[in-house]
CSV table of C-alpha atoms and ligand atoms in Angstrom, one decimal:
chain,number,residue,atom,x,y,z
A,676,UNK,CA,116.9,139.1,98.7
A,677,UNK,CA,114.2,136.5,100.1
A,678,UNK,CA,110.9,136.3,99.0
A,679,UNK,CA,107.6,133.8,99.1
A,680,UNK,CA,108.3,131.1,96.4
A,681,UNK,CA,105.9,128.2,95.4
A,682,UNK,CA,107.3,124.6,95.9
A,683,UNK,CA,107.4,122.9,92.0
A,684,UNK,CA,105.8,126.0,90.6
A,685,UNK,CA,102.4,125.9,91.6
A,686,UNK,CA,99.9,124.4,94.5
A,687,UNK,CA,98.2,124.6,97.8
A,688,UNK,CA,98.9,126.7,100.6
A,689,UNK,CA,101.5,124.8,102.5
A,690,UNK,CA,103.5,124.7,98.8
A,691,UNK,CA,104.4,128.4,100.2
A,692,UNK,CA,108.3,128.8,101.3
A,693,UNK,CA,110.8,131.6,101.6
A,694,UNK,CA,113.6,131.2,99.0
A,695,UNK,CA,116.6,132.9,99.3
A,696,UNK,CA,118.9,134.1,96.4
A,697,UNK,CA,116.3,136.2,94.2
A,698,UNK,CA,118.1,138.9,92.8
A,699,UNK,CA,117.0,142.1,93.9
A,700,UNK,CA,114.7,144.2,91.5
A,701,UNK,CA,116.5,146.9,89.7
A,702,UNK,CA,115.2,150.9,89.0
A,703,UNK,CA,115.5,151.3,86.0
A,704,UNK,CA,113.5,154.4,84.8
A,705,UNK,CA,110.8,155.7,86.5
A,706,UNK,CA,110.8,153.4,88.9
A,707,UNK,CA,111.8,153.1,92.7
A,708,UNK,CA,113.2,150.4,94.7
A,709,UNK,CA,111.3,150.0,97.9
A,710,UNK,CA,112.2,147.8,101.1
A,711,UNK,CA,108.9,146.1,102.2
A,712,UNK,CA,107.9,146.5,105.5
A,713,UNK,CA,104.2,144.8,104.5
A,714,UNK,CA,102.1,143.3,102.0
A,715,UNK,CA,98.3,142.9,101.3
A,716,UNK,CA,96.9,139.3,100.6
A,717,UNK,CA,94.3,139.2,97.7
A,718,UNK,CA,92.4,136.5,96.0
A,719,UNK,CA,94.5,136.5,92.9
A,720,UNK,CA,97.7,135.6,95.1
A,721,UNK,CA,95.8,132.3,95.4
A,722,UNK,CA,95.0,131.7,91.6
A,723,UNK,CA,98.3,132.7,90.8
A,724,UNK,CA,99.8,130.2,93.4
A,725,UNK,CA,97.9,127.6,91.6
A,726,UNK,CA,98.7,129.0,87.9
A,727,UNK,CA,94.9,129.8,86.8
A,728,UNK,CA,95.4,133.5,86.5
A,729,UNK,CA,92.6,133.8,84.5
A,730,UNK,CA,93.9,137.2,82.6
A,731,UNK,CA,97.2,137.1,80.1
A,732,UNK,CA,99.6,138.3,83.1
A,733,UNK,CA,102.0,141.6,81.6
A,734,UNK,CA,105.3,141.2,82.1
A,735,UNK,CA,105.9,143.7,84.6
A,736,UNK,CA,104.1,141.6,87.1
A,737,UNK,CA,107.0,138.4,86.9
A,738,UNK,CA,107.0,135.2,89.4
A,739,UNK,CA,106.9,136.6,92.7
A,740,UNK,CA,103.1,137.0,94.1
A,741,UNK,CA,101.6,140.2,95.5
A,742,UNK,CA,100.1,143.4,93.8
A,743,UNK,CA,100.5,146.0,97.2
A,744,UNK,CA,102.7,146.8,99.9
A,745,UNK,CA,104.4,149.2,102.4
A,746,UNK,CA,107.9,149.8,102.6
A,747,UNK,CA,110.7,152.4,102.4
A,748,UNK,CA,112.1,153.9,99.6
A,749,UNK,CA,115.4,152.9,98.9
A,750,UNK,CA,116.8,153.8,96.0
A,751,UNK,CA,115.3,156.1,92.4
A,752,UNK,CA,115.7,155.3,89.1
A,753,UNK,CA,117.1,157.7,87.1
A,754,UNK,CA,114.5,159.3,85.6
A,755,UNK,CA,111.9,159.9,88.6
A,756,UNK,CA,110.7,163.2,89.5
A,757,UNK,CA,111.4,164.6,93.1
A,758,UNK,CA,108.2,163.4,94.3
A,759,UNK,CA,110.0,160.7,96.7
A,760,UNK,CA,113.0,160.8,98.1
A,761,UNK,CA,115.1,158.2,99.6
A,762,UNK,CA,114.3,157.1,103.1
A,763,UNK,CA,110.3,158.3,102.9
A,764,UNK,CA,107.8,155.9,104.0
A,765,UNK,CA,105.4,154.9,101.3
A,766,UNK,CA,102.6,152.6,100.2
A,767,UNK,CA,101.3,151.4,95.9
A,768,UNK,CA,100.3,149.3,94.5
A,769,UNK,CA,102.5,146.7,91.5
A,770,UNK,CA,101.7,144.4,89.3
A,771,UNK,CA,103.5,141.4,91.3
A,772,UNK,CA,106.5,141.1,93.5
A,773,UNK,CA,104.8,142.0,96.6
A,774,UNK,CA,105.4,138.9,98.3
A,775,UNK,CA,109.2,139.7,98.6
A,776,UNK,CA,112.2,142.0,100.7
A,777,UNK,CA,112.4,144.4,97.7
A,778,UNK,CA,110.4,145.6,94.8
A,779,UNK,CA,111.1,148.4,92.3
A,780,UNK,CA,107.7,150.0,91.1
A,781,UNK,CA,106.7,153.2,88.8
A,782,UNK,CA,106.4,156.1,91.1
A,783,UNK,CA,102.9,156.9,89.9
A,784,UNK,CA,102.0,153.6,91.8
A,785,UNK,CA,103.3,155.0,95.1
A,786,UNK,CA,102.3,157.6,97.7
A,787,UNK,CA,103.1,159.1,100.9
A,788,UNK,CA,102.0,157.1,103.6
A,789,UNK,CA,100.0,159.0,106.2
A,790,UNK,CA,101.4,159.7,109.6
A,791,UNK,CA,98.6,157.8,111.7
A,792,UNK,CA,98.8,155.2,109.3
A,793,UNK,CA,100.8,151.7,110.2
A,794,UNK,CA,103.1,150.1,107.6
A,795,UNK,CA,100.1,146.8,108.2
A,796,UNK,CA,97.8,149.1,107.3
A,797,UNK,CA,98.3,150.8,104.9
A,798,UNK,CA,100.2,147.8,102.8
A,799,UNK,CA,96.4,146.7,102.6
A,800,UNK,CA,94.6,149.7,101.3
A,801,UNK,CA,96.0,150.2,97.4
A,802,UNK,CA,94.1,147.0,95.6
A,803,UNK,CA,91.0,147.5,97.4
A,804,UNK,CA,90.5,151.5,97.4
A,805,UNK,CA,91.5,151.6,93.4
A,806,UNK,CA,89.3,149.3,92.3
A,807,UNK,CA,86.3,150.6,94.8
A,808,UNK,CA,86.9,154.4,93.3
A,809,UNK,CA,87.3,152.6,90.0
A,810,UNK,CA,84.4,150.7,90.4
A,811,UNK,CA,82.2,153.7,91.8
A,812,UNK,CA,83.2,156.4,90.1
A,813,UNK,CA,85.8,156.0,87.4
A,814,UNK,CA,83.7,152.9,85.5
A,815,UNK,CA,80.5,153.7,87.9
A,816,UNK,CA,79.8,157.8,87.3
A,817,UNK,CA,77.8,157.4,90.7
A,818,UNK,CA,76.6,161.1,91.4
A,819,UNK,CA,75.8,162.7,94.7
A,820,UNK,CA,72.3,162.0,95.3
A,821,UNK,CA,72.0,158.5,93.9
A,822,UNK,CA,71.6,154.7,95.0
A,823,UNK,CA,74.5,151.9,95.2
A,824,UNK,CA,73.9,148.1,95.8
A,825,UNK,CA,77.0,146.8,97.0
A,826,UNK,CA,77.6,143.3,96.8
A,827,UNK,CA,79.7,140.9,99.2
A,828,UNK,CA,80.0,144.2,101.5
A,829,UNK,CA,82.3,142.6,104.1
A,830,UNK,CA,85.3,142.0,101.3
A,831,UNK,CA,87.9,143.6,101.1
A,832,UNK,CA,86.5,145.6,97.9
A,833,UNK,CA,83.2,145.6,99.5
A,834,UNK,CA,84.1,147.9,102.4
A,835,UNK,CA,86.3,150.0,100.7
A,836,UNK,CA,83.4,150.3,97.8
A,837,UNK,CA,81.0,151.6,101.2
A,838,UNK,CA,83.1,154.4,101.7
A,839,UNK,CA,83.8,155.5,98.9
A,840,UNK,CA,79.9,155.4,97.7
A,841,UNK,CA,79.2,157.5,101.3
A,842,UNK,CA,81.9,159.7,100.5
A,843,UNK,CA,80.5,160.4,97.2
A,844,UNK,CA,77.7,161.2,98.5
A,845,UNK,CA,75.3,158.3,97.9
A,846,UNK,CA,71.8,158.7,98.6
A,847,UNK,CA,71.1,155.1,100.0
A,848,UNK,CA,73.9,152.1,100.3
A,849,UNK,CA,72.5,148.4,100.1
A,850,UNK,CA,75.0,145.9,101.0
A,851,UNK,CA,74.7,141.9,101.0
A,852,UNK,CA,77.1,139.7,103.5
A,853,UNK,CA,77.0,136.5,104.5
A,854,UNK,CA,76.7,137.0,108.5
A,855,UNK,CA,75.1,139.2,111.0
A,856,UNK,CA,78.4,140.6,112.3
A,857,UNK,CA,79.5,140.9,108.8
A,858,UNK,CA,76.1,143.1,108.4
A,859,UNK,CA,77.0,145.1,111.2
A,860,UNK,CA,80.1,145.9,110.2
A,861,UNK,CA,79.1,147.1,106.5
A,862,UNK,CA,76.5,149.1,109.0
A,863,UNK,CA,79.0,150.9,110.7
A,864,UNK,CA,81.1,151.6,107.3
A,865,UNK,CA,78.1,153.6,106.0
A,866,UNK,CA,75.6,151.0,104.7
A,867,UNK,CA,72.0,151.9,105.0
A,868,UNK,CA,70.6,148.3,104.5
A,869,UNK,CA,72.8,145.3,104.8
A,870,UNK,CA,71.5,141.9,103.9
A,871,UNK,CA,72.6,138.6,105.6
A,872,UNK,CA,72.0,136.7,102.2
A,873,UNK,CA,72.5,133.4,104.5
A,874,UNK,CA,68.8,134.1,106.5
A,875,UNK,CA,67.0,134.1,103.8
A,876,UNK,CA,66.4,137.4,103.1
A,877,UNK,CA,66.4,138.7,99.6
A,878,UNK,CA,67.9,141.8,98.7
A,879,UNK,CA,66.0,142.6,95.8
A,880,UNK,CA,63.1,142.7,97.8
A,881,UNK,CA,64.8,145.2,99.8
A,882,UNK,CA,65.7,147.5,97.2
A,883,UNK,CA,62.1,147.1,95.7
A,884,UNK,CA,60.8,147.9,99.1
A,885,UNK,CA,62.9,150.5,100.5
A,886,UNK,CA,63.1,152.7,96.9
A,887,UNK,CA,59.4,152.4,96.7
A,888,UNK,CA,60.1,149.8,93.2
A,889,UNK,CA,62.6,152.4,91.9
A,890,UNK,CA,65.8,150.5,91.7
A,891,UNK,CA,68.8,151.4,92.4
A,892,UNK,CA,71.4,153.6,90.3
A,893,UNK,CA,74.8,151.6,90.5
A,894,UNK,CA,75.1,147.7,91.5
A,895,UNK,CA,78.8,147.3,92.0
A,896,UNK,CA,78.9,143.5,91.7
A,897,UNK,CA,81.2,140.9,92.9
A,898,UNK,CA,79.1,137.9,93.0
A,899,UNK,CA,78.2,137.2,89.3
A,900,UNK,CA,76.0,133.6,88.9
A,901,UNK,CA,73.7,133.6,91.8
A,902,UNK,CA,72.8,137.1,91.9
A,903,UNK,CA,72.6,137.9,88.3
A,904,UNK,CA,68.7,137.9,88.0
A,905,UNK,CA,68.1,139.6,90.9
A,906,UNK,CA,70.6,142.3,90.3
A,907,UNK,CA,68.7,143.0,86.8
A,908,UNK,CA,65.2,143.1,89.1
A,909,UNK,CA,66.9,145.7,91.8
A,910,UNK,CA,68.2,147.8,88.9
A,911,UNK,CA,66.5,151.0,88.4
A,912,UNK,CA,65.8,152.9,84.6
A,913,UNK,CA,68.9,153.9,82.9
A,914,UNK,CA,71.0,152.1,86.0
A,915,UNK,CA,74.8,150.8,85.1
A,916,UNK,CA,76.0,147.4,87.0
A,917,UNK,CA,79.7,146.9,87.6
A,918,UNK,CA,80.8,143.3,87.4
A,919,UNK,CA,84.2,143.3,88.8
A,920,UNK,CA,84.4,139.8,90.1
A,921,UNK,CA,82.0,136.5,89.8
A,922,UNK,CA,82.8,134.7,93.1
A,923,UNK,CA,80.1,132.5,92.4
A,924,UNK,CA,80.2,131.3,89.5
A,925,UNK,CA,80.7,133.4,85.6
A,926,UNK,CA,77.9,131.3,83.8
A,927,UNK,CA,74.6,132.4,84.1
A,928,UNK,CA,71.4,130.5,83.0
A,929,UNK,CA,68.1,131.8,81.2
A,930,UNK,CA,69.4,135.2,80.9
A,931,UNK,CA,66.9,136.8,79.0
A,932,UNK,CA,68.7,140.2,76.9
A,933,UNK,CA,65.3,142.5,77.5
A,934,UNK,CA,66.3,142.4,81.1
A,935,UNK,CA,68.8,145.4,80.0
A,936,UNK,CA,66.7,146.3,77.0
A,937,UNK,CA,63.9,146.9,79.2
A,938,UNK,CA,65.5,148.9,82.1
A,939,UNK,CA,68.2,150.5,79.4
A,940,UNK,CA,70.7,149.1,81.8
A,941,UNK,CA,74.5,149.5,81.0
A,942,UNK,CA,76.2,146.8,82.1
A,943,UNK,CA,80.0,147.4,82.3
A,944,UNK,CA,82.9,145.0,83.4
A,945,UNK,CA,86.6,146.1,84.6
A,946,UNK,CA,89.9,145.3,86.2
A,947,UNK,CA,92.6,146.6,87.9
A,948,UNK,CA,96.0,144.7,87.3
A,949,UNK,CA,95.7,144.3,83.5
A,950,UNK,CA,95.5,148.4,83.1
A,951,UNK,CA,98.7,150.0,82.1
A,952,UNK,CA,100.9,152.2,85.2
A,953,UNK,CA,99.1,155.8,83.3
A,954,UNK,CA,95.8,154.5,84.4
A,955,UNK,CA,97.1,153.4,87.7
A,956,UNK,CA,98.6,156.4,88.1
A,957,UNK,CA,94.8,158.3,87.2
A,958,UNK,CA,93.5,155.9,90.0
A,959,UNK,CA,95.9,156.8,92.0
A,960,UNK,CA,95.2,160.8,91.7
A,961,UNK,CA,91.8,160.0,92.0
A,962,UNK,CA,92.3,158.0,95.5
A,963,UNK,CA,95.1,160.8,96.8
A,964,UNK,CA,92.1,163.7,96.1
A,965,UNK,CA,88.8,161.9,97.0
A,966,UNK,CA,89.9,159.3,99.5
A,967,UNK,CA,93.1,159.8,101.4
A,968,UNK,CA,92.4,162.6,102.9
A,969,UNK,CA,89.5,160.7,104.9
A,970,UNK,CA,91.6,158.2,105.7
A,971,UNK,CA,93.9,160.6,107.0
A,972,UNK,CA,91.1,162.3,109.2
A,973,UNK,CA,90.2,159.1,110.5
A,974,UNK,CA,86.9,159.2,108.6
A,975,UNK,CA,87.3,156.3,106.3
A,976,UNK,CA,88.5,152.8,107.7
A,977,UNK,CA,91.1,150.8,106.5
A,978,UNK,CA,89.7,147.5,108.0
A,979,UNK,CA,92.9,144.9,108.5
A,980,UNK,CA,91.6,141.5,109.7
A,981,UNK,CA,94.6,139.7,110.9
A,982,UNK,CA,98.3,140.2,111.1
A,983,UNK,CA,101.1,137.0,110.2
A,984,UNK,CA,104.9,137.2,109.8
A,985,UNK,CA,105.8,136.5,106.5
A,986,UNK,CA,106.8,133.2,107.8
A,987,UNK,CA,103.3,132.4,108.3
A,988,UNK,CA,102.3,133.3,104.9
A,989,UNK,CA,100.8,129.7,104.0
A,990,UNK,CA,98.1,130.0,107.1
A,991,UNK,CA,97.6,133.5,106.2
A,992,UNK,CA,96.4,132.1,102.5
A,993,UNK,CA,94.5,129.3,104.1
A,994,UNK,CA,92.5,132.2,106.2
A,995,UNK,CA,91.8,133.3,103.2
A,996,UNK,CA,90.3,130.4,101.3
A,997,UNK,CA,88.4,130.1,104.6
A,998,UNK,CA,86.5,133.0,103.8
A,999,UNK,CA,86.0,134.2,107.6
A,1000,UNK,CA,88.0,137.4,106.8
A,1001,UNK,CA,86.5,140.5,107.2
A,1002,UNK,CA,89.0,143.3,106.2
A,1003,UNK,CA,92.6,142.5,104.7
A,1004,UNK,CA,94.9,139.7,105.6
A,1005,UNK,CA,98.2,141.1,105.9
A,1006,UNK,CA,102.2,139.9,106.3
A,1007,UNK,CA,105.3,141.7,107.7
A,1008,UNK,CA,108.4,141.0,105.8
A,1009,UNK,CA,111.2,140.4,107.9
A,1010,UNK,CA,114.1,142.6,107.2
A,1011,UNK,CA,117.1,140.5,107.4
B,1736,NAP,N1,88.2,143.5,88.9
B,1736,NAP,C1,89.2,143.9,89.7
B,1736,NAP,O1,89.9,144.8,89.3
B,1736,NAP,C2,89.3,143.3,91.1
B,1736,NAP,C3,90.2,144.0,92.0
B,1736,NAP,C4,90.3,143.4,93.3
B,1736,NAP,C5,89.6,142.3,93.6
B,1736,NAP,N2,88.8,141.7,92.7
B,1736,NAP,C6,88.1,140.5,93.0
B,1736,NAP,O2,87.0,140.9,93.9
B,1736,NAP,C7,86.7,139.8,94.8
B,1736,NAP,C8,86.7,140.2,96.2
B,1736,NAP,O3,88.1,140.5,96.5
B,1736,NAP,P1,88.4,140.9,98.0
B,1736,NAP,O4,89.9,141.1,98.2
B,1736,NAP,O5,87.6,142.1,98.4
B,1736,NAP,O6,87.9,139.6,98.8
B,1736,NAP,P2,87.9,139.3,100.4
B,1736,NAP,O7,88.2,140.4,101.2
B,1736,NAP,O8,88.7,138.1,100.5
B,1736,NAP,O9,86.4,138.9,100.6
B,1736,NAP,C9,85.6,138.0,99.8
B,1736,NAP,C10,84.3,137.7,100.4
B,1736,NAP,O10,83.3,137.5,99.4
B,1736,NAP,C11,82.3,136.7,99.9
B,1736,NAP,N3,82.0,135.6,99.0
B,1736,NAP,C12,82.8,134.6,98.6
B,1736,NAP,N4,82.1,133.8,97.8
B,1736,NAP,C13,80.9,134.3,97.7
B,1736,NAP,C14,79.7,133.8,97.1
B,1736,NAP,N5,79.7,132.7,96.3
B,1736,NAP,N6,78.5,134.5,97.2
B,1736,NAP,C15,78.5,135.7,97.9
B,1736,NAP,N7,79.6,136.1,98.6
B,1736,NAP,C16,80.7,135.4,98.5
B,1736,NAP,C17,82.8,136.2,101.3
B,1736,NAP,O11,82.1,136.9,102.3
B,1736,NAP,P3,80.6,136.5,102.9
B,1736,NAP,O12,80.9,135.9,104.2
B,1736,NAP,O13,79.9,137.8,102.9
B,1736,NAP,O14,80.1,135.6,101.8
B,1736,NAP,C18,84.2,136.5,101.3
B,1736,NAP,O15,84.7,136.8,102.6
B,1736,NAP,C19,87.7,138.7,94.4
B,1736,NAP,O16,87.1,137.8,93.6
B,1736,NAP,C20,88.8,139.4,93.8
B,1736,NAP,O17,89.6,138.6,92.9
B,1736,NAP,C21,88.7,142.2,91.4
């Protein structure tokens, strides 16, 4: 089979080829072997392509880039259940080899994919959905009736992280983004308040202001560094905060410990790939019950920001590193 190779191991975006002569992935087990029709970008495709991964990678997850995808099932290993059968069109989530023709996955990591749903869409929803419901409720415990800060609300996470929270049945969403129309767009994903952290505003003085000084309940936090303090001031009594990635920055200065001590604040840390294919599969259940059906009624978005041919994957990477996405960045996989 083909699939997106790195010239000399490791580098930039144009290092990115299609290789020819990979041996295709074999089912062995539970597993089954999919034909991509689509896969998802995400940020860790770009620290893997320059080898600083920053977690001990399992072996499951091998050379090849990519952690979702939409395809067709192919062929079952021998000890799947009846759950899938060959030729059904389906969508999961792996722990690599996304970037490629063929990929052979546990089944728990799969699922049906929805009639109004396209093969680019819905190769983009796994990675973002699972760690929003992991993020929110799993690691979270938000409960209907209570407030969610939601940082960098235009990602990928962050948007999925809106929806989820609304579904839940949060009581007010705060969102930061870094643009009017990005704003606007958290807006019309469910966001109550969405700060344009680049005018100046501060959104711990809208949390102060619009929960009367209360706080908020859950900060599900993607920032890290330069809105550490201010997270610990928008947190309300007995509040958890969810780090789940520090795009600014992991070290953060004059952190006094009372901040938590003070406010009894939990603060909690988690990630998706590292977690073994039972908790997948749990996050899976958890997305198939609370979320898909919504997406299926057309009541939660999947938000895809642009479309390449695998072909194109080194400008679809560069789009990325541009940061002017708002939604996922997506590649068809030609079949031949
Ligand atoms: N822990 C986990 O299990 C897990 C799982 C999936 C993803 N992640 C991580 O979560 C992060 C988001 O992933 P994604 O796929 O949702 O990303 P994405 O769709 O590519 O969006 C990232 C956005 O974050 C904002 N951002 C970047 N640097 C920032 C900064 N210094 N301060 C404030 N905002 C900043 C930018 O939007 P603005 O224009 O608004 O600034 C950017 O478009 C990544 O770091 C990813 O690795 C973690």
């Amino acid at each position: 089979m083909k699939a997106v190779g790195v010239r000399n191991g490791k580098g930039n975006a144009d290092a990115l080829f299609i290789e020819d002569g990979i041996p295709d992935p074999v089912p062995v087990g539970n597993r089954v072997l999919v034909r991509i029709r689509a896969f998802g970008l995400n940020r860790m495709d770009i620290m893997q392509r320059e080898d600083r991964y920053p977690y001990p990678l399992l072996p499951e997850s091998g050379k090849i880039m990519g952690v979702e995808f939409s395809g067709i099932v192919e062929e079952k290993g021998p000890e799947c259940s009846d759950d899938f059968k060959v030729g059904d069109k389906v969508f999961g989530l792996a722990y690599g080899g996304a970037y490629a023709q063929k990929i052979a996955v546990s089944e728990k990591m799969l699922m049906h994919l929805p009639a109004n749903l396209a093969f680019e869409e819905a190769a983009g929803v796994p990675e973002t959905f699972f760690t929003a419901i992991q993020a929110v409720h799993l690691v979270g415990n938000l409960q209907p009736g209570q407030s969610v800060l939601i940082h960098a609300g235009a990602s990928g996470v962050g948007q999925s992280a809106i929806q989820v929270a609304k579904v839940g049945g949060a009581s007010q969403i705060f969102t930061t983004a870094g643009s009017d129309e990005k704003c606007q767009l958290c807006r019309s994903l469910g966001a109550d308040f969405a700060v344009n952290y680049r005018s100046g505003e501060d959104f711990a003085a809208v949390v102060q202001r619009e929960t009367h000084g209360r706080g908020v309940d859950l900060i599900v936090d993607l920032v890290g560094r330069d809105y550490f303090h201010r997270n610990m001031a928008s947190a309300a009594m007995d509040s958890r905060m969810v780090l789940v990635a520090a795009l600014s920055g992991s070290k953060v200065d004059d952190f006094d410990l009372r901040a938590l001590l003070n406010k009894r604040i939990w603060l909690l840390a988690t990630t998706l790939r590292t977690r073994d294919a039972d908790y997948q599969g749990q996050l899976r259940d958890l997305f198939c019950e609370k979320i898909l059906p919504h997406i299926t009624a057309q009541e939660v978005r999947t938000t895809v920001d642009k479309v390449y041919p695998w072909t194109e994957v080194a400008d679809a990477h560069k789009r990325l590193e541009s940061n002017v996405n708002a939604g996922k960045i997506i590649c068809i996989v030609e079949e031949r």
